[in-house]
mmCIF file of C-alpha atoms and ligand atoms in Angstrom:
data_model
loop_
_atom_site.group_PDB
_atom_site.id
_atom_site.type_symbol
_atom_site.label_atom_id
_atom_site.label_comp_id
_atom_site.label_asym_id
_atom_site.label_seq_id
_atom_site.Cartn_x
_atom_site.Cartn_y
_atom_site.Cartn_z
ATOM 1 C CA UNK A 1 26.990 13.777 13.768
ATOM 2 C CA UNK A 2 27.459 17.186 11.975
ATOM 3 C CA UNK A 3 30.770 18.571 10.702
ATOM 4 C CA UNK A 4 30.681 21.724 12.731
ATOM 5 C CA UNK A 5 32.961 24.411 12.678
ATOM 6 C CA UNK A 6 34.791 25.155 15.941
ATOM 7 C CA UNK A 7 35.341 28.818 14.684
ATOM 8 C CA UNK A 8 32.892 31.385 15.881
ATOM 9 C CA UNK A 9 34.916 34.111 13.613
ATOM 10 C CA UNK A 10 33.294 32.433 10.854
ATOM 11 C CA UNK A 11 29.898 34.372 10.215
ATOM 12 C CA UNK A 12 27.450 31.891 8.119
ATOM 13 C CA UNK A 13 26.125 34.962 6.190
ATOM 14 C CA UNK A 14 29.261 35.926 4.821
ATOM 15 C CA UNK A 15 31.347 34.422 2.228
ATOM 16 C CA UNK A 16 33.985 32.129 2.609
ATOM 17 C CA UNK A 17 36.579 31.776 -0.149
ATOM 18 C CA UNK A 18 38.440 28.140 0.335
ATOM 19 C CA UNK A 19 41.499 29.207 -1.738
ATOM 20 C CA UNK A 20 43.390 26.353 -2.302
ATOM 21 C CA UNK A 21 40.568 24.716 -3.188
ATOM 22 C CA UNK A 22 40.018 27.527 -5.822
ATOM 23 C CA UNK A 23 36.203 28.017 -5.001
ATOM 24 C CA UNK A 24 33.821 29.498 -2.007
ATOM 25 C CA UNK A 25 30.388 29.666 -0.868
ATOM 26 C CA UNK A 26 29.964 32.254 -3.141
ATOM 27 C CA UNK A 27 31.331 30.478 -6.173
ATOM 28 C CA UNK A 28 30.213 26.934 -6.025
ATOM 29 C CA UNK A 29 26.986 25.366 -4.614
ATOM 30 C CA UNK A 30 28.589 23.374 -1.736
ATOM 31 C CA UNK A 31 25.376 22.014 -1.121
ATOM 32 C CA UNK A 32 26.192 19.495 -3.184
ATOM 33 C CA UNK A 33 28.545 17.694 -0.582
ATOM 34 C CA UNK A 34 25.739 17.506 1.686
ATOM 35 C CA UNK A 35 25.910 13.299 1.325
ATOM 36 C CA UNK A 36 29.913 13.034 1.835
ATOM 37 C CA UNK A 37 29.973 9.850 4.015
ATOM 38 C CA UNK A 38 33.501 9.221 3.212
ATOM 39 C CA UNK A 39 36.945 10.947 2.314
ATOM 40 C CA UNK A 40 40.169 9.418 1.007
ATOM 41 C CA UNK A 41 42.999 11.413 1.105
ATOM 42 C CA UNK A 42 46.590 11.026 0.531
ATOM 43 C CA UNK A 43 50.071 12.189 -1.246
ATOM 44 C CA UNK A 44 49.584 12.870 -4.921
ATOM 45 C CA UNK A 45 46.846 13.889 -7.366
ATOM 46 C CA UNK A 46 47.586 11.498 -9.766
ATOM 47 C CA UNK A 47 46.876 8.489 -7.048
ATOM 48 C CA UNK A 48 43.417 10.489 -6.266
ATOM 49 C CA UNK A 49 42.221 10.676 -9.804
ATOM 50 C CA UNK A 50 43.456 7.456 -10.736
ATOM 51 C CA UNK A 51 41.412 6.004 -7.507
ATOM 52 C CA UNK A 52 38.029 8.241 -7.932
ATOM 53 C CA UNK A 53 37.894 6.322 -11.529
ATOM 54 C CA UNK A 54 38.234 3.410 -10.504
ATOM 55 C CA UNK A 55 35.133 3.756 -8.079
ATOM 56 C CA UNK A 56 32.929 4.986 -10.472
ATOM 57 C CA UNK A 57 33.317 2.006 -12.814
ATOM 58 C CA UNK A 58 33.262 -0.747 -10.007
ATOM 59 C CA UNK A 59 30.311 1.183 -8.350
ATOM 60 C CA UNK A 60 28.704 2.456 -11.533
ATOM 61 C CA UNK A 61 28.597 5.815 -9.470
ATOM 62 C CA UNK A 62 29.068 9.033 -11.744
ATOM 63 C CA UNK A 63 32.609 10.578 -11.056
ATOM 64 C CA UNK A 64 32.409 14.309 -10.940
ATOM 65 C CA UNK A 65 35.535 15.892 -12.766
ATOM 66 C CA UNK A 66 37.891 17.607 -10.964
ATOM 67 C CA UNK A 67 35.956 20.166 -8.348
ATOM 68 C CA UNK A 68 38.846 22.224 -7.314
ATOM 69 C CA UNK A 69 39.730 25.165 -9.562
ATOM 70 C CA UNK A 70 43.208 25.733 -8.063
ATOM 71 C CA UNK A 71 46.601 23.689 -9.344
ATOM 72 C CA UNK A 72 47.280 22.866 -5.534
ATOM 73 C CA UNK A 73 44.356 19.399 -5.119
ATOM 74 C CA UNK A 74 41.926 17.299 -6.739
ATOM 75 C CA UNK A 75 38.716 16.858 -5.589
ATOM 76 C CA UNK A 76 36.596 14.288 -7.113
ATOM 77 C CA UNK A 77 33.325 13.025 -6.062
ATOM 78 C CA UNK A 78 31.932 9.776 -6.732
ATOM 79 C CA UNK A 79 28.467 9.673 -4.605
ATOM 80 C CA UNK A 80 29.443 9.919 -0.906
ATOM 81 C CA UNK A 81 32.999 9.271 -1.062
ATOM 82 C CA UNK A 82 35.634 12.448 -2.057
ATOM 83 C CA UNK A 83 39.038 12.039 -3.794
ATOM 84 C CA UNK A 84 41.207 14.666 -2.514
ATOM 85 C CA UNK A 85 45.067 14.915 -2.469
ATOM 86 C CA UNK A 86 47.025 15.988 -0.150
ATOM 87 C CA UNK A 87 50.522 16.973 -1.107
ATOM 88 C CA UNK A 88 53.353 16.094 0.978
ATOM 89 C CA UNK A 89 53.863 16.694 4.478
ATOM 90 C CA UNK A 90 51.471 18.007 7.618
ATOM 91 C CA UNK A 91 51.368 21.936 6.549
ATOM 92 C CA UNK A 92 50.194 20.694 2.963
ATOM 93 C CA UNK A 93 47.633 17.997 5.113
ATOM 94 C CA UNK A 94 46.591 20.856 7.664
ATOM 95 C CA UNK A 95 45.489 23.175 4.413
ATOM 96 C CA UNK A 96 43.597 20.365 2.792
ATOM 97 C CA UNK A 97 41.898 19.740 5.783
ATOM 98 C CA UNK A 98 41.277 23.073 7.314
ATOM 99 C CA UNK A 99 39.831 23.704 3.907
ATOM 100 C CA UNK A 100 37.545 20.014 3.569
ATOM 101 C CA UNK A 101 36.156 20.562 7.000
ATOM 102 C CA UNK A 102 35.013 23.989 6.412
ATOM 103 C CA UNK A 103 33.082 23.021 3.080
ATOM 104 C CA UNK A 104 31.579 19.574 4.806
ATOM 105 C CA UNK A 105 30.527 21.683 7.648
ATOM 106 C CA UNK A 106 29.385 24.350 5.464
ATOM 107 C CA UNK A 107 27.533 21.978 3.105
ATOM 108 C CA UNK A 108 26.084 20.012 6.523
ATOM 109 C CA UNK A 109 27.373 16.736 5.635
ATOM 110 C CA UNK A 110 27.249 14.545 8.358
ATOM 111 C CA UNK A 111 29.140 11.459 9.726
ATOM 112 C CA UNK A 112 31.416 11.645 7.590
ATOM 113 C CA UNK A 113 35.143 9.880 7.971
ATOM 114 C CA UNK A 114 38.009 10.830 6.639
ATOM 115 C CA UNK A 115 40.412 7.922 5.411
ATOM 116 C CA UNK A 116 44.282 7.717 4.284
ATOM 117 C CA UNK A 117 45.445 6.104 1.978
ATOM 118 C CA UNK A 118 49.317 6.276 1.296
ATOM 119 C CA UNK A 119 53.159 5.237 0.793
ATOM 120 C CA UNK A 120 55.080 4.743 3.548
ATOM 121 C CA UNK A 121 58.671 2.757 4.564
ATOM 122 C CA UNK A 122 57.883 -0.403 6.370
ATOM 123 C CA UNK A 123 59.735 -1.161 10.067
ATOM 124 C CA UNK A 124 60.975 -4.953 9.898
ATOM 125 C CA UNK A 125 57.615 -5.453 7.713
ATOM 126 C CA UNK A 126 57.807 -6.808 4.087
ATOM 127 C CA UNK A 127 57.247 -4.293 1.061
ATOM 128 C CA UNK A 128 53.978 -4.441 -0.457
ATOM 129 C CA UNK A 129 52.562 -4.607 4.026
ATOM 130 C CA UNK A 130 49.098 -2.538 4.049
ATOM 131 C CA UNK A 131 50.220 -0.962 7.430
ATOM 132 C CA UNK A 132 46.453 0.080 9.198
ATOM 133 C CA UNK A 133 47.710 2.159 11.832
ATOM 134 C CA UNK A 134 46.250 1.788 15.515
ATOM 135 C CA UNK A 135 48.284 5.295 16.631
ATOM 136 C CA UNK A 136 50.848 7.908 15.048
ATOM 137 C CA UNK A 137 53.950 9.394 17.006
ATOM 138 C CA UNK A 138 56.045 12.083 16.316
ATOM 139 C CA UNK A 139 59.232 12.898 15.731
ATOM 140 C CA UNK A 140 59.973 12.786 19.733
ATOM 141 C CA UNK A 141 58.521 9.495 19.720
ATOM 142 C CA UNK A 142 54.828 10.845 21.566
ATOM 143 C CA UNK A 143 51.601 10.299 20.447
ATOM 144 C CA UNK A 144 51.245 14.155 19.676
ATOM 145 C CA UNK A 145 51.103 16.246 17.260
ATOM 146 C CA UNK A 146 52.776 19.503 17.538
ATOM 147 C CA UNK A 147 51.351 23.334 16.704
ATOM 148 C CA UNK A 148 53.443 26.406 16.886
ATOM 149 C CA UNK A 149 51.093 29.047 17.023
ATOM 150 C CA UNK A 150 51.055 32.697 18.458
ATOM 151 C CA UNK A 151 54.864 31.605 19.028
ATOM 152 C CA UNK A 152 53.709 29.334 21.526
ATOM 153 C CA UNK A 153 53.972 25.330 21.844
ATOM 154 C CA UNK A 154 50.758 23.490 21.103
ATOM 155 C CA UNK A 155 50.758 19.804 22.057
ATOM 156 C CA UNK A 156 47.383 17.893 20.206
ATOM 157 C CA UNK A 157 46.458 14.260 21.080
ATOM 158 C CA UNK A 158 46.177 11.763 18.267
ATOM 159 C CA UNK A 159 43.747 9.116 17.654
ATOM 160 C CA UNK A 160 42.475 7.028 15.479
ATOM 161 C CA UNK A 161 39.278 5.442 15.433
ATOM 162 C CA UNK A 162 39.441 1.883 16.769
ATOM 163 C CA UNK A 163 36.342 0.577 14.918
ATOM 164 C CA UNK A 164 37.375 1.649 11.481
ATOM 165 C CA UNK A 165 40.760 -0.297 12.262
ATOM 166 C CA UNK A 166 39.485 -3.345 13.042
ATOM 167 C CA UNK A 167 37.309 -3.291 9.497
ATOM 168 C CA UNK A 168 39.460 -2.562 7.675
ATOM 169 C CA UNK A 169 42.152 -5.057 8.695
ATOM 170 C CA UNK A 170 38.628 -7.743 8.054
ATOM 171 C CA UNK A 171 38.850 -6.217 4.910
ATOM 172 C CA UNK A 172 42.558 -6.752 4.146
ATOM 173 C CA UNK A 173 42.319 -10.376 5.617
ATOM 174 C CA UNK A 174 39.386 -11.093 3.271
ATOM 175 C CA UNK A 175 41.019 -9.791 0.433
ATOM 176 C CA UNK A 176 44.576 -12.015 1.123
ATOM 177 C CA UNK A 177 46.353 -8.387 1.134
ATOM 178 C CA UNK A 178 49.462 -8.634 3.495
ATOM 179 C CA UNK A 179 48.581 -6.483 6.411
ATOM 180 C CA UNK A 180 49.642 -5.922 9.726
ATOM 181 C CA UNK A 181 48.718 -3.743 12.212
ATOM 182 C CA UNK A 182 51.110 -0.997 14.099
ATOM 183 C CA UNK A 183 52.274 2.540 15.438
ATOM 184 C CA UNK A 184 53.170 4.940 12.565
ATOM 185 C CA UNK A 185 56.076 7.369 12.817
ATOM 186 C CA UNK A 186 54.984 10.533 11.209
ATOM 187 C CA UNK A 187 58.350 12.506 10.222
ATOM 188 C CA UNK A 188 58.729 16.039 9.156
ATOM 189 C CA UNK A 189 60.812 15.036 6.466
ATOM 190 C CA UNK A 190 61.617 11.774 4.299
ATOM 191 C CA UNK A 191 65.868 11.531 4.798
ATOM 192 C CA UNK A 192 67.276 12.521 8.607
ATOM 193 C CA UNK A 193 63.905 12.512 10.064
ATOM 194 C CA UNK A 194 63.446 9.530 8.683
ATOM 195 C CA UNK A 195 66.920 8.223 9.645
ATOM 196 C CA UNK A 196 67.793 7.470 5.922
ATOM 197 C CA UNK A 197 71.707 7.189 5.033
ATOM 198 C CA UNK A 198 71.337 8.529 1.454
ATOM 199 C CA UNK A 199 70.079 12.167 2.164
ATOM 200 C CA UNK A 200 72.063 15.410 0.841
ATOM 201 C CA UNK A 201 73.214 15.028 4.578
ATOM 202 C CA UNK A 202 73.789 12.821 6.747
ATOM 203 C CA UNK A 203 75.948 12.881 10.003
ATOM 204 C CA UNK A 204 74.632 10.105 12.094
ATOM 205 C CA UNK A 205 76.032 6.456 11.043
ATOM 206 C CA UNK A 206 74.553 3.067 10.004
ATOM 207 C CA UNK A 207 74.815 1.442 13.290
ATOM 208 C CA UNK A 208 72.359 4.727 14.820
ATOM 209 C CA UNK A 209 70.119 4.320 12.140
ATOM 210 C CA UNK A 210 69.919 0.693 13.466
ATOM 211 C CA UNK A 211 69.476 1.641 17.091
ATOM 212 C CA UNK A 212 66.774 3.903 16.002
ATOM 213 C CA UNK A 213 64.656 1.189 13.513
ATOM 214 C CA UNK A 214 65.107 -0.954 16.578
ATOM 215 C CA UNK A 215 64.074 1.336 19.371
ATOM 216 C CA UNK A 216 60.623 2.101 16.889
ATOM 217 C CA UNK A 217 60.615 -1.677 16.605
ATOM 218 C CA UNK A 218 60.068 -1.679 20.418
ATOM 219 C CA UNK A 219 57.613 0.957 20.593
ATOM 220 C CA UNK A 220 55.148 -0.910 18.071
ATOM 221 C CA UNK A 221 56.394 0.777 15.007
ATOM 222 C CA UNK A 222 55.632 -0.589 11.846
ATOM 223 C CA UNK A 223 56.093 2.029 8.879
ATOM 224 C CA UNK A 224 57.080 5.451 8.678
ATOM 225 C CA UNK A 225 55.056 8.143 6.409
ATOM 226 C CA UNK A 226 55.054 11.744 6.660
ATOM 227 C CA UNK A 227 51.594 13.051 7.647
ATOM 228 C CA UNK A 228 49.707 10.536 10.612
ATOM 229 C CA UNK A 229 49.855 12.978 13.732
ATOM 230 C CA UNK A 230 48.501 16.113 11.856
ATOM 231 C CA UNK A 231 45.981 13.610 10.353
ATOM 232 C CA UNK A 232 44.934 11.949 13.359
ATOM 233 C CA UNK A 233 44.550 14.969 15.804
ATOM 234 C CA UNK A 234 43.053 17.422 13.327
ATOM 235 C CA UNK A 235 40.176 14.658 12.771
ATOM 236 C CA UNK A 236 40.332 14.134 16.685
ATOM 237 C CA UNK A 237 39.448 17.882 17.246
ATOM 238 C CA UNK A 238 37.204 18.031 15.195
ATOM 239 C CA UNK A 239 34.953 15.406 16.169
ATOM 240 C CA UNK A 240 35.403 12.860 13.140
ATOM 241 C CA UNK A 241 36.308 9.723 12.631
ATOM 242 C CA UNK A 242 39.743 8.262 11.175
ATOM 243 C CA UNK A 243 41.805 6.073 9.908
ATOM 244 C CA UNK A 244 45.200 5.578 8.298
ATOM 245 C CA UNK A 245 46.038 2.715 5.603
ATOM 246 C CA UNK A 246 49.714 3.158 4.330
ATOM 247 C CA UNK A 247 51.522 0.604 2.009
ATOM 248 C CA UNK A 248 55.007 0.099 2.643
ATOM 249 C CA UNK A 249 57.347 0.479 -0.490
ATOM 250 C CA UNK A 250 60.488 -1.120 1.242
ATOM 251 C CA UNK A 251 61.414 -2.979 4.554
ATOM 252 C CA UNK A 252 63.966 -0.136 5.821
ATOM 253 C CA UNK A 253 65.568 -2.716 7.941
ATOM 254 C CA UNK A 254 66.979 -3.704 4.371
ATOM 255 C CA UNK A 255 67.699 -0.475 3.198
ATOM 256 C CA UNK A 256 66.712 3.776 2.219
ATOM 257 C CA UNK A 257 66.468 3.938 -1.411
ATOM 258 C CA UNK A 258 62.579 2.959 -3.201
ATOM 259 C CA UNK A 259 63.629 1.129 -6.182
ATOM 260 C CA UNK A 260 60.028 -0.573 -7.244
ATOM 261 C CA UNK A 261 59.737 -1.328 -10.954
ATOM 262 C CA UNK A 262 56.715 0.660 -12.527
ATOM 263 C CA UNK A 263 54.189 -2.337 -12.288
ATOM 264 C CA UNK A 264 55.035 -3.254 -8.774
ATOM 265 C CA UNK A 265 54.678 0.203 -7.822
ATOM 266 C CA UNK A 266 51.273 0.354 -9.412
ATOM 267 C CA UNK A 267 50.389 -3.029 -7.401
ATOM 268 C CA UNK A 268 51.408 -1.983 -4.199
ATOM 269 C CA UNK A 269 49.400 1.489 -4.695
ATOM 270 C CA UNK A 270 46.615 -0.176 -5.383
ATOM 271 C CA UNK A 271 46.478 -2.341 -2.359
ATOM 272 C CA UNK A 272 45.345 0.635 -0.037
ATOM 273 C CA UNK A 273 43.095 1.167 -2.469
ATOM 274 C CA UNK A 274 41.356 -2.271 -2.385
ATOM 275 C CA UNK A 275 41.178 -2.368 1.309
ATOM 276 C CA UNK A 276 39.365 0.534 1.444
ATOM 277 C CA UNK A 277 36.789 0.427 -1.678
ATOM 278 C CA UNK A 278 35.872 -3.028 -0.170
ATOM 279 C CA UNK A 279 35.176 -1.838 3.697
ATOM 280 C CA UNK A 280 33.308 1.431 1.906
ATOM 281 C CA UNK A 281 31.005 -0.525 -0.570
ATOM 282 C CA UNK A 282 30.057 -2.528 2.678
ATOM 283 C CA UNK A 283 28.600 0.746 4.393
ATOM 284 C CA UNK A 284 27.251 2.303 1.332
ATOM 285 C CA UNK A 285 26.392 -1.431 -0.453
ATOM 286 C CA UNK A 286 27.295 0.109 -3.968
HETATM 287 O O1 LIG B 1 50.410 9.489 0.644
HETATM 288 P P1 LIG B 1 51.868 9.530 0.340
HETATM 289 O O2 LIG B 1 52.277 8.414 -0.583
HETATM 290 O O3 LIG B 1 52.312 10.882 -0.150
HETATM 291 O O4 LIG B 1 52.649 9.307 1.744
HETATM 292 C C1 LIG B 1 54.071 9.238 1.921
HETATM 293 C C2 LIG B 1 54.499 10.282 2.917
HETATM 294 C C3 LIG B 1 54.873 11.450 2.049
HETATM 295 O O5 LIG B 1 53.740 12.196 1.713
HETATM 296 C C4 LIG B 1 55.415 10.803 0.787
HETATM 297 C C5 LIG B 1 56.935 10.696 0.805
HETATM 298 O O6 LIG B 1 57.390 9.888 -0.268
HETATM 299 O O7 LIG B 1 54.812 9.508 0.720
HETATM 300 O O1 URA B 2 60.081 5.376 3.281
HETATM 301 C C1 URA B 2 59.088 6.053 2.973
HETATM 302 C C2 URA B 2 58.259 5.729 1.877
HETATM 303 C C3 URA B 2 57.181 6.527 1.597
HETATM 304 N N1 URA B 2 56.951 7.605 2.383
HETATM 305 C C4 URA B 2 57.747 7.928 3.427
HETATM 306 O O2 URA B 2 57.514 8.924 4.108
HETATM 307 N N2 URA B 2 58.794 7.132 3.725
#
């Protein structure tokens, strides 16, 4: 199915200057994502790079360099699959996405699904857990995610597609990667949303950040990240499919801080990363 805008201010004559992206209809031949199957998205730029690379060597598929002309993401493109970072956080996510659906739609790529692939803190799971999530809550514990717009209260539904989920857990259980499947708490912020006791502040104690692990224990809860709702109901409005792979860097049952050595960090990243490439080379047998 088509990536279709669901904006009817948007006049297909005109130009359309995607400026975080650093380029427009007018400035770069977006014709050329016309046979986007697949995006991978998550937190930093480096990660994105580092992962569009890799593809093109295991896949022998040319890696474009780096599409975007602004300082704010990378986009890479290796055949059908984009490399594009997101920054931290659901406004950073809501740009990047506002800004990759309008230059799929624009370039008529269709079927295309968008995939995450991030960092997260685990809930009573080990570090080094590929979390693939089966729904995203917010901060009040609902599976919504929350607009303010026109000064008014926007509640969206998430979802995530149900299909992609159950592939790519196949592909982590193929691939011996620790996996489990879960809920994901999407915070607003990484210390009190996330109930951490080594923020600037803090004024809730040990024993509530207990309760609280416990009570997201009980709701299916396996890893908190930072970005899930906005993910999952943007992609949900806008007709595409999605799904959310997260790594957990710690077990907070155990404790806040992420102390990984360099190489284990590395590891861990890369275990997304694996799960992914393999369940993508199986639709696009590269
Ligand atoms: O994709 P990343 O690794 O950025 O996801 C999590 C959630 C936040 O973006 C960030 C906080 O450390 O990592
Ligand atoms: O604990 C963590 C780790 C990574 N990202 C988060 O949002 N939380």
């Amino acid at each position: 199915m088509s990536v279709f805008l669901h904006n009817n201010h948007l006049n297909a004559a005109e130009d359309d200057f995607l400026y975080h992206f650093g380029f427009g209809k007018y400035t770069k031949d977006l014709a050329q994502f016309a046979d986007v199957k697949f995006v991978c998205t998550g937190g930093s730029a480096h990660r994105f790079e580092l992962y569009a690379k890799l593809f093109s060597k295991e896949t022998a598929l040319p890696c474009s360099e780096n599409l975007a002309l602004s300082d704010r993401y990378v986009v890479y493109k290796t055949g059908p699959v984009l490399w594009i970072n997101h920054g931290i956080g659901a406004p950073s996510l809501s740009i990047m996405l506002n800004e990759t659906l309008k230059m799929l739609a624009y370039a008529g790529a269709k079927d295309v699904s968008f995939i995450r692939l991030g960092t997260s803190g685990g809930v009573g799971v080990a570090p080094g857990t590929v979390v693939i999530s089966d729904g995203a809550i917010n901060g009040e514990l609902k599976q919504k995610y929350v607009q303010w717009i026109a000064g008014e209260r926007v509640e969206r539904e998430t979802h995530l597609d149900e299909g992609m989920r159950a592939e790519l857990a196949q592909s982590a259980a193929h691939l011996d990667i620790p996996h489990a499947q879960g809920k994901t708490l999407c915070a607003d912020d990484f210390y009190e949303g996330q109930m951490r006791l080594d923020g600037f502040f803090c004024n809730y104690e040990s024993e509530d950040k207990f309760d609280f692990l416990r009570k997201l224990q009980s709701l299916g809860v396996r890893n908190i990240e930072m970005e899930s709702t906005c993910f999952s109901a943007t992609l949900l409005r806008a007709g595409v499919k999605g799904a959310i792979c997260c790594v957990t860097l710690l077990n907070r049952m155990d404790g806040d801080q992420v102390k990984l050595d360099k190489d284990t960090y590395l590891e861990f990243e890369m275990r997304p990363f694996r799960v992914v490439t393999a369940y993508i080379r199986k639709q696009i047998d590269a």
